[in-house]
mmCIF file of C-alpha atoms (C1' of nucleotides) in Angstrom:
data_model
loop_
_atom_site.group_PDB
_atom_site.id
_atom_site.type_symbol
_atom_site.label_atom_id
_atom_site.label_comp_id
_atom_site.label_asym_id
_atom_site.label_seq_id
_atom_site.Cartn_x
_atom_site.Cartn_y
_atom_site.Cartn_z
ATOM 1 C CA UNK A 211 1.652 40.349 21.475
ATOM 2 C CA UNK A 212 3.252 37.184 19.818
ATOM 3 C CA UNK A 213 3.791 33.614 19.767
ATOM 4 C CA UNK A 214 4.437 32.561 23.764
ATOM 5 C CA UNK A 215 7.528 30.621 24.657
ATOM 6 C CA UNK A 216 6.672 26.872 24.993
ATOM 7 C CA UNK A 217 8.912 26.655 28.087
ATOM 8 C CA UNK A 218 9.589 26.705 31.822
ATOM 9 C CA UNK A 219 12.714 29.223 32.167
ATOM 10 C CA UNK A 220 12.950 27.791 35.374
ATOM 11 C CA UNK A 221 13.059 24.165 34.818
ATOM 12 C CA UNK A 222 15.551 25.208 31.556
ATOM 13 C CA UNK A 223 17.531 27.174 34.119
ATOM 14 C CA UNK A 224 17.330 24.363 36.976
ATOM 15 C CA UNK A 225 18.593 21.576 34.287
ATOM 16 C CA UNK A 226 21.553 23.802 33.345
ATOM 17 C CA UNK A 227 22.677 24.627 36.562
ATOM 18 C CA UNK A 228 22.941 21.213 37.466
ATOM 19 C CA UNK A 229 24.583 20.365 33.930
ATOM 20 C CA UNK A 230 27.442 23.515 34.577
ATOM 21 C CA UNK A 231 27.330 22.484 38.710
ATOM 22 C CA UNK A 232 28.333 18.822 38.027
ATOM 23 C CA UNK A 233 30.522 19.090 34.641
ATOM 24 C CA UNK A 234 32.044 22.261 34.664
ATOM 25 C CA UNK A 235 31.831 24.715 32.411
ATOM 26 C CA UNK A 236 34.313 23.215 29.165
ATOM 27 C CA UNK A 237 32.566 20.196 29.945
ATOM 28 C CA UNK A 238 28.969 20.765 29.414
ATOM 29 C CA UNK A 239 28.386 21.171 25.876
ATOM 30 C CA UNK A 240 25.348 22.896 24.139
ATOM 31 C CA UNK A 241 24.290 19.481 22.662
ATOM 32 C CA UNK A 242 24.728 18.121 26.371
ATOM 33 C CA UNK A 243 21.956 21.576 27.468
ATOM 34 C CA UNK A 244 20.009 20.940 24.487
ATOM 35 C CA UNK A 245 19.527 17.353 25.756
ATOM 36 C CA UNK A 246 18.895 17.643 29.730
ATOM 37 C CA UNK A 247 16.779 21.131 28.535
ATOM 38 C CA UNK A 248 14.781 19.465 25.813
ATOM 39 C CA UNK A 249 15.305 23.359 24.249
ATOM 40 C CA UNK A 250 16.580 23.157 21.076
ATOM 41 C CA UNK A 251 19.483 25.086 19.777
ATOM 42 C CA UNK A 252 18.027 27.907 18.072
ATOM 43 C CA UNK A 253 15.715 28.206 20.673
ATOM 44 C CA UNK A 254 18.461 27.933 23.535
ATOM 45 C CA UNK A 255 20.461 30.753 21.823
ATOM 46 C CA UNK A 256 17.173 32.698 20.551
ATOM 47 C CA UNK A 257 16.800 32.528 24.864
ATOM 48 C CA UNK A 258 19.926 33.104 26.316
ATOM 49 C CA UNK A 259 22.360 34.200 23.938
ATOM 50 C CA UNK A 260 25.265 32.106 24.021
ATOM 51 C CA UNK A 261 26.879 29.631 26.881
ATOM 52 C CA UNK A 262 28.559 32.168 28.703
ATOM 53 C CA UNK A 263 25.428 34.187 28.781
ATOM 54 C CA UNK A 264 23.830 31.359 30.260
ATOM 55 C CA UNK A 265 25.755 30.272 32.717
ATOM 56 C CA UNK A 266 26.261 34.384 33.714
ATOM 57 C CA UNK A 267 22.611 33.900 34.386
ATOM 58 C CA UNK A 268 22.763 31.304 36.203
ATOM 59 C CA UNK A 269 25.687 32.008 38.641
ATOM 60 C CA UNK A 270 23.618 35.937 38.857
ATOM 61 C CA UNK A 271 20.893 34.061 40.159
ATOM 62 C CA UNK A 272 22.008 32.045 42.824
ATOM 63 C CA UNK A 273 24.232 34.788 43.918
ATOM 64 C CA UNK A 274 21.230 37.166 44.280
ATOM 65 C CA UNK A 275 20.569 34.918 47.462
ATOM 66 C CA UNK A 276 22.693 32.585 47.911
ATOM 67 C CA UNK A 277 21.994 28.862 50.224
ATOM 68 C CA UNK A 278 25.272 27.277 50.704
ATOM 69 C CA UNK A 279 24.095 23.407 48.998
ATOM 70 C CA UNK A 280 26.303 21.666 47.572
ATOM 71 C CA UNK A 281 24.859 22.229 43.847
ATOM 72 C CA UNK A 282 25.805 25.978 44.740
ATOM 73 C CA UNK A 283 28.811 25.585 46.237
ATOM 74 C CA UNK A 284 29.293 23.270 42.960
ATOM 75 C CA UNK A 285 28.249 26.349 40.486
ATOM 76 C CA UNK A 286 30.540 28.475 42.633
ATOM 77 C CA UNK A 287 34.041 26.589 42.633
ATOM 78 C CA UNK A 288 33.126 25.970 38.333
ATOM 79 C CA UNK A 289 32.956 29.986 38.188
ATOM 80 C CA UNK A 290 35.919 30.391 40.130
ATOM 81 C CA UNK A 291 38.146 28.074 38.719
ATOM 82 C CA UNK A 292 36.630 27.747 35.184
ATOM 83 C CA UNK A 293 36.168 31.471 34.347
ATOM 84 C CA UNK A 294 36.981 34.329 36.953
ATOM 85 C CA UNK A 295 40.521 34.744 35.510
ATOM 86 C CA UNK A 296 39.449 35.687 32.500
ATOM 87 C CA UNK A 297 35.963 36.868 33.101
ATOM 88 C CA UNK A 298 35.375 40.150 34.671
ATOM 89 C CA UNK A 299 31.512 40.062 35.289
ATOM 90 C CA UNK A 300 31.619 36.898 36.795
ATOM 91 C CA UNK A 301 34.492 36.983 39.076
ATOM 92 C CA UNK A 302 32.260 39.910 40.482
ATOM 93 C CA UNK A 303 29.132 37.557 40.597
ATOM 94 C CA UNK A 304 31.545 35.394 42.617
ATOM 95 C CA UNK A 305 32.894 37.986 45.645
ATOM 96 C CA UNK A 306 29.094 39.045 44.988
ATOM 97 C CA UNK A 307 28.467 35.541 47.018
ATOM 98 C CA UNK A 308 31.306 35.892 49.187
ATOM 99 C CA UNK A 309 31.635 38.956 50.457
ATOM 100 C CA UNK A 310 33.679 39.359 53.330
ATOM 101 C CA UNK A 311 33.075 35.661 54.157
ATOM 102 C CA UNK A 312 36.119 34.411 52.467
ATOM 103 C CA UNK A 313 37.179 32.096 55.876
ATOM 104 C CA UNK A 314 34.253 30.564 55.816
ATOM 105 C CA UNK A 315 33.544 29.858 52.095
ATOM 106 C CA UNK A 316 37.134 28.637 52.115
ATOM 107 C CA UNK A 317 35.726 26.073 54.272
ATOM 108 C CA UNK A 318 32.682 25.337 52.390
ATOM 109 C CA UNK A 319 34.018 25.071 49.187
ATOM 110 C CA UNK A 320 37.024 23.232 50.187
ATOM 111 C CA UNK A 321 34.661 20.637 51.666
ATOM 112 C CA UNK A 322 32.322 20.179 49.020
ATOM 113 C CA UNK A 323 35.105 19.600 46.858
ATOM 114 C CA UNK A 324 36.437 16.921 49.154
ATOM 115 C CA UNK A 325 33.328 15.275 49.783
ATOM 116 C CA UNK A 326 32.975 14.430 45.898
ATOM 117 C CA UNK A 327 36.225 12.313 46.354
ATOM 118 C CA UNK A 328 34.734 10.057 49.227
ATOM 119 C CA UNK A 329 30.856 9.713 47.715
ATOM 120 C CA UNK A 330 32.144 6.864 44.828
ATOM 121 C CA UNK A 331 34.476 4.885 47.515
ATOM 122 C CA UNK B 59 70.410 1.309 21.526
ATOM 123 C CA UNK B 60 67.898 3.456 19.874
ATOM 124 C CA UNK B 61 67.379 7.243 19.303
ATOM 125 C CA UNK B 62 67.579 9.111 22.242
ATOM 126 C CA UNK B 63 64.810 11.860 23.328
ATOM 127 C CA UNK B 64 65.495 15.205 22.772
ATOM 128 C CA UNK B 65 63.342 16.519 25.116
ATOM 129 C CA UNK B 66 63.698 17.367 28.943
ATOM 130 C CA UNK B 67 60.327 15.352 30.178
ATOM 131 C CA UNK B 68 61.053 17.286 33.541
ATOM 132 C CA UNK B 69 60.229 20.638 31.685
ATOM 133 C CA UNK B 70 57.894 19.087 29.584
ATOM 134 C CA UNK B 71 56.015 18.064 32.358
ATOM 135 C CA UNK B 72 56.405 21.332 34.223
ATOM 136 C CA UNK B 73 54.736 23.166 31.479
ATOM 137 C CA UNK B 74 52.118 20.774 31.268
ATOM 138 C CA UNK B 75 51.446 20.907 35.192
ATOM 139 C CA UNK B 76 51.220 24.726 34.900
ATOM 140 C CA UNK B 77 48.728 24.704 32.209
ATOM 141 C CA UNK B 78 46.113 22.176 33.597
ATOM 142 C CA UNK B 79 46.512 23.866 36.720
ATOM 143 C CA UNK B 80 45.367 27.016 35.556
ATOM 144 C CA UNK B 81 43.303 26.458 32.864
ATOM 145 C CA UNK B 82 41.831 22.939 34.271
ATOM 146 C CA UNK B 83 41.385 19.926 32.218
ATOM 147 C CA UNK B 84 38.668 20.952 29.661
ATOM 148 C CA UNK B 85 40.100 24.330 29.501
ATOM 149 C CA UNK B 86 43.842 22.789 27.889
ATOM 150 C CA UNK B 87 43.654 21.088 24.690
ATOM 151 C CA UNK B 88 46.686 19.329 23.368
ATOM 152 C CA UNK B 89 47.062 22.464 20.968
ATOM 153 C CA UNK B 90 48.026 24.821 24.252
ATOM 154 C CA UNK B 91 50.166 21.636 25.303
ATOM 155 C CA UNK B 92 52.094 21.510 21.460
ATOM 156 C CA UNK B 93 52.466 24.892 22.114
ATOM 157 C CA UNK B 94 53.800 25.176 25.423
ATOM 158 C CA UNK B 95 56.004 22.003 25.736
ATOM 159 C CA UNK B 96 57.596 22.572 21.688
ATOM 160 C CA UNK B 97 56.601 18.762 21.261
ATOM 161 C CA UNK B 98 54.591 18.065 18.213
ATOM 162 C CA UNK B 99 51.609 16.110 18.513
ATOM 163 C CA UNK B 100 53.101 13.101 17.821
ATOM 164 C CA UNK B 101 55.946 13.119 20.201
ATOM 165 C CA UNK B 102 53.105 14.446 23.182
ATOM 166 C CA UNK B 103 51.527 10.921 22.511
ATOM 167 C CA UNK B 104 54.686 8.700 21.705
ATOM 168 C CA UNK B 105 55.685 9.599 24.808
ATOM 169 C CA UNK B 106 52.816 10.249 27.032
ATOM 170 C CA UNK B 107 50.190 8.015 25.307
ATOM 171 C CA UNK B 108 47.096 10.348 25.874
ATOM 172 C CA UNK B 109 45.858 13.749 27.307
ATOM 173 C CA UNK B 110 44.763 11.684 30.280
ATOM 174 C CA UNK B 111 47.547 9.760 30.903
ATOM 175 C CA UNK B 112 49.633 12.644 30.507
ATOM 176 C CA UNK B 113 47.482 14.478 33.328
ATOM 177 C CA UNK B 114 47.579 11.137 35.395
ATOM 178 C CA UNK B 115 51.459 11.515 35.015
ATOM 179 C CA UNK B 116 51.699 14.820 36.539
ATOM 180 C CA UNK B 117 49.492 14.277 39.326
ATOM 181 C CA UNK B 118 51.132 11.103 40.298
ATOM 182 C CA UNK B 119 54.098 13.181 40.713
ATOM 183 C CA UNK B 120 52.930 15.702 42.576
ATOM 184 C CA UNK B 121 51.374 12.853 44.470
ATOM 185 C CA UNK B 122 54.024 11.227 45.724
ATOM 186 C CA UNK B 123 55.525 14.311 47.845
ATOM 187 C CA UNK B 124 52.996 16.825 47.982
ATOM 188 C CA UNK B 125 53.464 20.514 48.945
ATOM 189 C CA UNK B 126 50.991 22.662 49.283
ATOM 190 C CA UNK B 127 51.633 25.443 46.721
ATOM 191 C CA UNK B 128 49.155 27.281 44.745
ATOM 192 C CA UNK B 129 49.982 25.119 41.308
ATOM 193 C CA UNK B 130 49.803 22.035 42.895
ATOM 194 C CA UNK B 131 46.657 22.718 45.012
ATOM 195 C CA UNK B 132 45.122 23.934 41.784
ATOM 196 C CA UNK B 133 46.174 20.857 39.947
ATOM 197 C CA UNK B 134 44.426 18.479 43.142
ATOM 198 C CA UNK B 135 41.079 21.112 42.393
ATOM 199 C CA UNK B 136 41.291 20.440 38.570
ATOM 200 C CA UNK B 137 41.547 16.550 39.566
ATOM 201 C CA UNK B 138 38.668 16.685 42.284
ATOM 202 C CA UNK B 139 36.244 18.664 39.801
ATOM 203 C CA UNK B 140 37.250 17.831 36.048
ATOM 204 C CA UNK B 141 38.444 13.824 36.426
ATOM 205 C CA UNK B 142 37.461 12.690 40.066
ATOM 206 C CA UNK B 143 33.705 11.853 39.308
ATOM 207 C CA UNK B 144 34.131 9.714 36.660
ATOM 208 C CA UNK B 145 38.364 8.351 36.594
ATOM 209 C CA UNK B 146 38.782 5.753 39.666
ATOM 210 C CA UNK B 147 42.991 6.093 39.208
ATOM 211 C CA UNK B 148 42.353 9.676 39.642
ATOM 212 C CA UNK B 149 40.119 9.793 42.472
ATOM 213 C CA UNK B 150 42.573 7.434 44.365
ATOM 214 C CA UNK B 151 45.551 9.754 43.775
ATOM 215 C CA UNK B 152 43.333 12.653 45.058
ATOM 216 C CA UNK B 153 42.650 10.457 48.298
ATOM 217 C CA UNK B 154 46.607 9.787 48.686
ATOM 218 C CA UNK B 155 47.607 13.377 48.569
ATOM 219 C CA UNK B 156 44.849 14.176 51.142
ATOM 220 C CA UNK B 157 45.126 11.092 53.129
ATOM 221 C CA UNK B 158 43.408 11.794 56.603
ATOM 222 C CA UNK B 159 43.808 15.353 56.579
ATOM 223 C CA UNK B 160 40.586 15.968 54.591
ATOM 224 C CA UNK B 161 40.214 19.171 57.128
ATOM 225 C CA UNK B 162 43.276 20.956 56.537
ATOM 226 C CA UNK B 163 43.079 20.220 52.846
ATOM 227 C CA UNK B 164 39.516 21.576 52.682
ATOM 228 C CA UNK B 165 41.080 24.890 53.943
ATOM 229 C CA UNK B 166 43.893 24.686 51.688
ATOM 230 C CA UNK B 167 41.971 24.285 48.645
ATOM 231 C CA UNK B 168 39.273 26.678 49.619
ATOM 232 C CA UNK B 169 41.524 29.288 50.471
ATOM 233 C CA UNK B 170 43.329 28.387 47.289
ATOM 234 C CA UNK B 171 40.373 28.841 44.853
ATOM 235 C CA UNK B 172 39.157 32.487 46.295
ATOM 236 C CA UNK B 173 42.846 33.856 46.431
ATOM 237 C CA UNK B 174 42.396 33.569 42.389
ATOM 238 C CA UNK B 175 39.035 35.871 42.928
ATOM 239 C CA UNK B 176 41.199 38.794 44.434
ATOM 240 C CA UNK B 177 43.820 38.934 42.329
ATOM 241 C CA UNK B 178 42.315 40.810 39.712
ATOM 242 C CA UNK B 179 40.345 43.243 41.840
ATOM 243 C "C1'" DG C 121 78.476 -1.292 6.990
ATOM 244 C "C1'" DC C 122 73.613 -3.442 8.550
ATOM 245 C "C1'" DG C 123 69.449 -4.349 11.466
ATOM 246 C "C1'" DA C 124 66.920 -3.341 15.318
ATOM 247 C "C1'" DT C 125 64.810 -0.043 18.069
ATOM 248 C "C1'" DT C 126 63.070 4.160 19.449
ATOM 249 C "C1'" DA C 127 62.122 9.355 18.556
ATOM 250 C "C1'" DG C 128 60.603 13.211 15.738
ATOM 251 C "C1'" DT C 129 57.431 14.988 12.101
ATOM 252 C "C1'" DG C 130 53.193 16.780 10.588
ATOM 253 C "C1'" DA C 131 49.359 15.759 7.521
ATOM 254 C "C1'" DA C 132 45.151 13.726 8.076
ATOM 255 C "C1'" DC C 133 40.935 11.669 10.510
ATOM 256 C "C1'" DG C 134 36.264 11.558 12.238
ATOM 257 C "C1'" DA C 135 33.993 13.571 15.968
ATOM 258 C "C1'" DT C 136 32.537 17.339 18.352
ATOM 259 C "C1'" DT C 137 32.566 22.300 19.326
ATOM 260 C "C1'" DA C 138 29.926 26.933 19.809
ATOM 261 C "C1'" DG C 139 27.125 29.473 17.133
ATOM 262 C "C1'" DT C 140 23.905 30.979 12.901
ATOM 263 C "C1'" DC C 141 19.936 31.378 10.085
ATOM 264 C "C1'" DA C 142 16.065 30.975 6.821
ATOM 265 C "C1'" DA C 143 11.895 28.836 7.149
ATOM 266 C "C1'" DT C 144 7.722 27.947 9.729
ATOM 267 C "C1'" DA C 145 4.369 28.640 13.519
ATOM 268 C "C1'" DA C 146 1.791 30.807 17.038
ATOM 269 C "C1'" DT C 147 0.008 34.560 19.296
ATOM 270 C "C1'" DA C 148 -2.082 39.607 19.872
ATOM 271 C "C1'" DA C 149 -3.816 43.826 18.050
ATOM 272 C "C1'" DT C 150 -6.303 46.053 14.421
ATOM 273 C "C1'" DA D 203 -8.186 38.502 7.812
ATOM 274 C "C1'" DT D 204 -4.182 40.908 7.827
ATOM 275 C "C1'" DT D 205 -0.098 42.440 10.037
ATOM 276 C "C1'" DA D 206 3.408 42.697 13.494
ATOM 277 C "C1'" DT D 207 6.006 40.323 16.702
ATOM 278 C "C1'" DT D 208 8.203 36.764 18.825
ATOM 279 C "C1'" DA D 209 9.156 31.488 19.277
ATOM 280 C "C1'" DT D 210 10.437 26.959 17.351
ATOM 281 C "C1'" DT D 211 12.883 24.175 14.273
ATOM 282 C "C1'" DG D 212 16.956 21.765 12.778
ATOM 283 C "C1'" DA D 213 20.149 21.823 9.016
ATOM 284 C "C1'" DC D 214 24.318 24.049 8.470
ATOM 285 C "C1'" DT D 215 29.068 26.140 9.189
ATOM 286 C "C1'" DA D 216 33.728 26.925 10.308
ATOM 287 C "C1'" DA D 217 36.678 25.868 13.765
ATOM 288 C "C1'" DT D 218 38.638 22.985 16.991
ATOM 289 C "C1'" DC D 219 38.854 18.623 19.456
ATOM 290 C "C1'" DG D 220 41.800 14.317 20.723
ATOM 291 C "C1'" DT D 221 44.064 10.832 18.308
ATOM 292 C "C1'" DT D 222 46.529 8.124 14.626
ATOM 293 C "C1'" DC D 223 50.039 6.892 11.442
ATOM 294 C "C1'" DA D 224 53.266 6.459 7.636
ATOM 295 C "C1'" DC D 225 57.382 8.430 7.119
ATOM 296 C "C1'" DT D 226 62.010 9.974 8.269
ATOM 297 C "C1'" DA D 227 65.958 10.319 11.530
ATOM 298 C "C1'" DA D 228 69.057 9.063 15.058
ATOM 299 C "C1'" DT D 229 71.176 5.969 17.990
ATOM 300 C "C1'" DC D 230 72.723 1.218 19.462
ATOM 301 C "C1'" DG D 231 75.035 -3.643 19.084
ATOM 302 C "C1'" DC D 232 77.016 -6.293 15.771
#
DNA sequence: GCGATTAGTGAACGATTAGTCAATAATAAT
DNA sequence: ATTATTATTGACTAATCGTTCACTAATCGC
């Protein structure tokens, strides 16, 4: 009962993730989601909100069932370290994932991180 | 035989450290640094040169004898996931502190990033 | 005293930031 | 065809970003 959104929320959410996943969350900018999205701004923010909305979404998502790949484990560390201080919501999101698994997402995480040192020699 | 510095770069540094530990590289502008160290903005980059160079500073410091405290294992996760992708000087001072102990360090770090989680409930 | 050298000061710069909004467009129901 | 509702568009804003620089100040050797 009016105009229909032109766009995959999926493939907007997909291209974000990996945006917030590989940059962090202070360094993905809206212009650099406007670009890998192909959403423009008004539409991004008509969508989601704002930035922290969006990447709230995002994290909510993957922690409704989370696989341990490295994108995630990517999303997760960003959250943790880029956020949970001062972000209530998401710092639950984030023991959402871990539960009472903290030895061995210590592990995971701690590796992932790691691994990003060796890929580029 | 010229002016001497009025500032302790040991502190200086220290305050820097603490802030890009905890609020990562993105998260610190050179504002928070003015702030925190008393330099003005010109004496941050007379003596320091750049926000980078000042990071690349403090984590060749903590480089050189590294102990595994919660600062300075936040500082190697801010360096692994804000600079190591795309700074080759970082990335190798990353790979000196954790040398061939990539398992322990994984551990460390991990363990590191979800202690933040817990602290505030 | 006088240069030479380095440090401190803070206004200013262009670029980029997250976010807004009035105009336009597309659909569905009547 | 008209109306109601929601989506798209992109120019715009105020704030902040990292960085520069001309100026002043303090120390040194002479």
């Amino acid at each position: 009962m009016a105009r229909p959104r032109e766009f995959d929320e999926a493939k907007v959410l997909a291209s974000a993730r990996q945006l917030f996943a590989s940059n962090g969350y202070h360094g993905t900018s809206i212009d650099d989601l406007v670009q890998a999205t192909g959403l423009l701004r008004g539409s991004l923010y008509k969508a989601f909100g704002s930035k922290r909305n969006l990447f709230e979404k995002i994290l909510a998502e993957i922690a409704d069932d989370f696989k341990a790949t490295p994108e995630s484990l990517d999303l997760l560390t960003v959250a943790l370290k880029d956020l949970a201080a001062v972000d209530k919501p998401i710092r639950l999101l984030c023991l959402k994932i871990v539960g009472k698994n903290s030895k061995t997402y210590a592990n995971l995480l701690g590796a992932n991180l790691l691994a990003k040192m060796k890929e580029n020699k």
